[in-house]
């Protein structure tokens, strides 16, 4: 390897790590399709409510489009976790709005969830178990190995969790005053506007922190390697026992040899007699 080859290989390795990080983030947070599924029900609700002030029509339309998104994913045999989470969120909003007969309350469960998630990111980071690490660990096939075996990666997860926490906290600080002071249409349009930009900022910061962090430890590969080593050891042990048994069998006198020795002994006794 020449001195000119090394930077190229290091650059390639860094590019590969970034590509893996991007793919993992895309999978964990749903990518473009997941963002559409997150925004569309709320957008439909506020659009219909702005046009005719009909709570029931707006709520039913938002819930219907959420169900359709799930059905489409099921038909395409795609992962449904993001679409299902959207259905549950919209369903809670619809029920709460219908029970209170207040269109604003369609948004309240999601706002409370955002606030709780923000606090969850911050508290788990303070506790040394950053939530973003718990979410992304299985995606990177490292599980919780970053906690004790990869301190650089734990530090990156902690930074990313703080970023998510404070971004969502800032979003909540904007939405909750609007919930009290603004009308339903204003709250709805601001909420829809704030769906994607904070999310993209948090994902981008997560990518920045993880791209600079050490590579994840693939604990699944380690377990497979350990299983293969154990199988190889058992096979070697069985083969060694087989060879030892074969050697022991070869060291014993055969039937004809044993009979000859016995005959010689009997003949010797007769001659003495």
Coordinates of C-alpha atoms in Angstrom, one line a residue:
X1 CA 0.0 0.0 0.0
X2 CA 1.4 3.4 -0.9
X3 CA 0.9 6.6 1.0
X4 CA -1.5 7.7 -1.8
X5 CA -3.7 4.6 -1.3
X6 CA -4.4 5.1 2.4
X7 CA -6.4 8.4 2.2
X8 CA -8.5 6.9 -0.6
X9 CA -9.3 3.8 1.5
X10 CA -10.0 5.9 4.6
X11 CA -12.3 8.2 2.6
X12 CA -14.1 5.2 1.2
X13 CA -14.6 3.7 4.7
X14 CA -15.9 7.1 6.0
X15 CA -18.3 7.2 3.0
X16 CA -19.5 3.7 3.7
X17 CA -20.1 4.6 7.4
X18 CA -22.1 7.7 6.4
X19 CA -24.1 5.6 3.9
X20 CA -24.9 3.0 6.6
X21 CA -25.9 5.8 9.0
X22 CA -28.2 7.4 6.4
X23 CA -29.8 4.1 5.6
X24 CA -30.4 3.3 9.3
X25 CA -31.9 6.8 10.0
X26 CA -34.1 6.4 6.9
X27 CA -35.4 3.0 8.2
X28 CA -35.8 4.2 11.8
X29 CA -37.7 7.4 11.1
X30 CA -39.7 6.3 8.0
X31 CA -38.0 8.5 5.3
X32 CA -40.1 10.6 2.9
X33 CA -43.1 8.3 3.0
X34 CA -43.1 8.3 6.8
X35 CA -43.1 12.1 6.8
X36 CA -46.0 12.2 4.3
X37 CA -48.0 9.8 6.5
X38 CA -47.3 12.0 9.5
X39 CA -48.4 15.2 7.8
X40 CA -51.3 14.2 5.6
X41 CA -54.0 13.5 8.2
X42 CA -53.5 16.7 10.1
X43 CA -53.3 18.7 6.8
X44 CA -56.5 17.2 5.7
X45 CA -58.2 17.9 9.0
X46 CA -57.2 21.6 9.1
X47 CA -58.0 22.1 5.4
X48 CA -61.5 20.8 5.7
X49 CA -62.2 22.6 9.0
X50 CA -60.9 25.8 7.5
X51 CA -63.3 25.5 4.5
X52 CA -66.5 24.5 6.3
X53 CA -65.9 24.5 10.1
X54 CA -67.3 21.0 10.3
X55 CA -65.6 19.0 13.1
X56 CA -67.2 15.7 12.3
X57 CA -66.3 15.8 8.6
X58 CA -62.8 16.9 9.3
X59 CA -62.2 14.2 11.9
X60 CA -63.6 11.4 9.8
X61 CA -61.6 12.4 6.8
X62 CA -58.4 12.5 8.8
X63 CA -59.1 9.1 10.3
X64 CA -60.1 7.6 6.9
X65 CA -56.9 8.7 5.2
X66 CA -54.8 7.3 8.0
X67 CA -56.5 3.9 7.6
X68 CA -56.1 4.0 3.9
X69 CA -52.3 4.6 4.4
X70 CA -52.1 1.5 6.6
X71 CA -54.1 -0.6 4.0
X72 CA -51.8 0.6 1.2
X73 CA -48.7 -0.5 3.2
X74 CA -50.4 -3.9 4.0
X75 CA -51.2 -4.5 0.4
X76 CA -47.6 -3.6 -0.6
X77 CA -46.3 -5.9 2.2
X78 CA -44.3 -3.0 3.6
X79 CA -43.6 -2.1 7.2
X80 CA -46.6 -0.6 8.9
X81 CA -45.2 0.7 12.2
X82 CA -45.1 4.4 11.0
X83 CA -48.6 4.2 9.4
X84 CA -50.1 2.4 12.5
X85 CA -48.6 5.0 14.9
X86 CA -50.3 7.7 12.7
X87 CA -53.6 5.9 12.9
X88 CA -53.5 5.7 16.7
X89 CA -52.5 9.3 17.0
X90 CA -55.3 10.5 14.7
X91 CA -57.8 8.2 16.4
X92 CA -56.9 9.6 19.8
X93 CA -57.3 13.1 18.4
X94 CA -60.6 12.3 16.8
X95 CA -62.0 10.7 20.0
X96 CA -60.8 13.6 22.2
X97 CA -62.2 16.3 19.8
X98 CA -65.6 14.5 19.5
X99 CA -66.0 14.0 23.2
X100 CA -65.2 17.6 24.0
X101 CA -66.8 19.0 20.9
X102 CA -63.8 21.2 20.5
X103 CA -61.8 21.0 17.2
X104 CA -58.6 22.2 18.9
X105 CA -58.5 19.1 21.0
X106 CA -57.9 17.1 17.8
X107 CA -54.3 18.3 18.1
X108 CA -53.9 18.0 21.9
X109 CA -52.9 14.3 22.2
X110 CA -50.2 14.8 19.6
X111 CA -48.9 17.9 21.4
X112 CA -48.8 16.1 24.7
X113 CA -47.0 13.2 23.1
X114 CA -44.4 15.6 21.6
X115 CA -43.9 17.2 25.0
X116 CA -43.5 13.8 26.7
X117 CA -41.1 12.6 24.0
X118 CA -39.0 15.8 24.5
X119 CA -38.8 15.1 28.2
X120 CA -38.0 11.5 27.5
X121 CA -35.0 12.3 25.3
X122 CA -33.6 14.7 27.9
X123 CA -34.2 12.6 31.0
X124 CA -32.8 9.4 29.4
X125 CA -29.7 11.4 28.3
X126 CA -29.2 12.7 31.9
X127 CA -29.6 9.1 33.1
X128 CA -26.9 7.8 30.8
X129 CA -29.2 5.8 28.6
X130 CA -30.0 8.2 25.7
X131 CA -33.3 7.3 24.1
X132 CA -32.0 7.7 20.5
X133 CA -29.5 4.9 21.3
X134 CA -32.3 2.6 22.4
X135 CA -34.1 3.4 19.2
X136 CA -31.2 3.1 16.8
X137 CA -29.2 0.4 18.5
X138 CA -31.2 -2.5 17.1
X139 CA -31.2 -0.8 13.7
X140 CA -27.4 -0.7 13.6
X141 CA -27.3 -4.3 15.0
X142 CA -25.4 -3.1 18.1
X143 CA -28.2 -3.3 20.6
X144 CA -26.9 -1.8 23.9
X145 CA -23.2 -2.5 23.3
X146 CA -22.6 1.2 22.9
X147 CA -23.3 1.7 26.6
X148 CA -20.2 -0.1 27.9
X149 CA -18.1 -1.1 25.0
X150 CA -18.2 2.0 22.7
X151 CA -18.0 5.2 24.7
X152 CA -17.5 7.4 21.6
X153 CA -20.8 6.1 20.2
X154 CA -22.6 6.6 23.5
X155 CA -21.4 10.2 23.5
X156 CA -22.8 10.7 20.0
X157 CA -26.2 9.1 21.0
X158 CA -26.3 11.4 24.1
X159 CA -25.7 14.5 21.9
X160 CA -28.3 13.4 19.4
X161 CA -30.9 12.7 22.2
X162 CA -30.3 16.2 23.7
X163 CA -30.8 17.6 20.2
X164 CA -34.1 15.8 19.8
X165 CA -35.2 16.8 23.3
X166 CA -34.5 20.5 23.0
X167 CA -35.9 20.7 19.4
X168 CA -39.2 19.1 20.5
X169 CA -39.3 21.2 23.6
X170 CA -39.0 24.3 21.5
X171 CA -41.8 23.1 19.3
X172 CA -44.0 22.5 22.3
X173 CA -43.1 26.0 23.6
X174 CA -44.6 27.4 20.4
X175 CA -47.7 25.2 20.2
X176 CA -49.1 25.2 23.7
X177 CA -49.5 29.0 23.9
X178 CA -51.3 28.8 20.5
X179 CA -53.5 26.1 21.9
X180 CA -54.7 28.6 24.5
X181 CA -54.7 31.8 22.6
X182 CA -55.2 31.1 18.8
X183 CA -58.2 29.7 17.0
X184 CA -58.4 26.2 15.6
X185 CA -57.3 27.1 12.1
X186 CA -54.3 29.1 13.2
X187 CA -53.2 26.3 15.6
X188 CA -53.7 23.7 12.8
X189 CA -51.7 25.5 10.2
X190 CA -48.9 26.3 12.5
X191 CA -48.8 22.7 13.7
X192 CA -48.8 21.3 10.1
X193 CA -46.0 23.8 9.3
X194 CA -43.9 22.6 12.2
X195 CA -44.3 18.9 11.4
X196 CA -41.4 18.5 9.1
X197 CA -38.7 21.2 9.6
X198 CA -37.9 20.3 13.3
X199 CA -37.9 16.6 12.4
X200 CA -35.5 17.2 9.6
X201 CA -33.2 19.3 11.8
X202 CA -33.2 16.6 14.5
X203 CA -32.5 13.8 11.9
X204 CA -29.7 15.9 10.3
X205 CA -28.0 16.6 13.7
X206 CA -28.3 12.9 14.5
X207 CA -26.6 12.0 11.3
X208 CA -23.8 14.6 11.9
X209 CA -23.1 13.2 15.4
X210 CA -23.2 9.5 14.4
X211 CA -21.2 10.0 11.2
X212 CA -18.3 11.2 13.3
X213 CA -18.7 8.5 15.9
X214 CA -16.9 5.1 16.0
X215 CA -18.4 2.4 14.0
X216 CA -21.1 0.3 15.7
X217 CA -20.2 -3.1 17.2
X218 CA -22.2 -5.7 15.4
X219 CA -23.3 -7.9 18.3
X220 CA -25.3 -10.2 16.0
X221 CA -22.2 -11.0 14.0
X222 CA -20.4 -11.6 17.3
X223 CA -23.0 -14.0 18.5
X224 CA -23.0 -15.9 15.1
X225 CA -19.2 -16.1 15.3
X226 CA -19.4 -17.4 18.9
X227 CA -21.9 -20.0 17.8
X228 CA -19.7 -21.1 14.9
X229 CA -16.6 -21.3 17.2
X230 CA -18.6 -23.4 19.7
X231 CA -19.7 -25.8 16.9
X232 CA -16.2 -26.0 15.7
X233 CA -14.9 -26.8 19.2
X234 CA -17.5 -29.5 19.7
X235 CA -16.7 -31.0 16.3
X236 CA -13.0 -31.0 17.2
X237 CA -13.6 -32.5 20.6
X238 CA -15.7 -35.3 19.1
X239 CA -13.0 -36.0 16.5
X240 CA -10.3 -36.0 19.2
X241 CA -12.3 -38.5 21.3
X242 CA -12.9 -40.6 18.2
X243 CA -9.2 -40.8 17.5
X244 CA -8.3 -41.5 21.1
X245 CA -10.9 -44.4 21.1
X246 CA -9.5 -45.7 17.9
X247 CA -5.9 -45.6 19.2
X248 CA -7.1 -47.4 22.4
X249 CA -8.8 -50.1 20.3
X250 CA -5.6 -50.6 18.2
X251 CA -3.5 -51.0 21.4
X252 CA -5.6 -53.9 22.7
X253 CA -4.5 -57.5 21.5
X254 CA -6.7 -59.1 18.9
X255 CA -8.6 -62.3 19.4
X256 CA -6.2 -64.6 17.6
X257 CA -3.2 -63.1 19.5
X258 CA -4.9 -63.5 22.8
X259 CA -5.9 -67.1 22.1
X260 CA -2.2 -67.8 21.1
X261 CA -0.9 -66.4 24.3
X262 CA -3.4 -68.5 26.3
X263 CA -2.5 -71.6 24.4
X264 CA 1.2 -71.0 25.1
X265 CA 0.5 -70.7 28.8
X266 CA -1.4 -73.9 28.8
X267 CA 1.3 -75.7 26.9
X268 CA 3.9 -74.5 29.3
X269 CA 1.9 -75.8 32.3
X270 CA 1.5 -79.3 30.6
X271 CA 5.3 -79.5 30.0
X272 CA 6.0 -78.7 33.6
X273 CA 3.6 -81.4 34.7

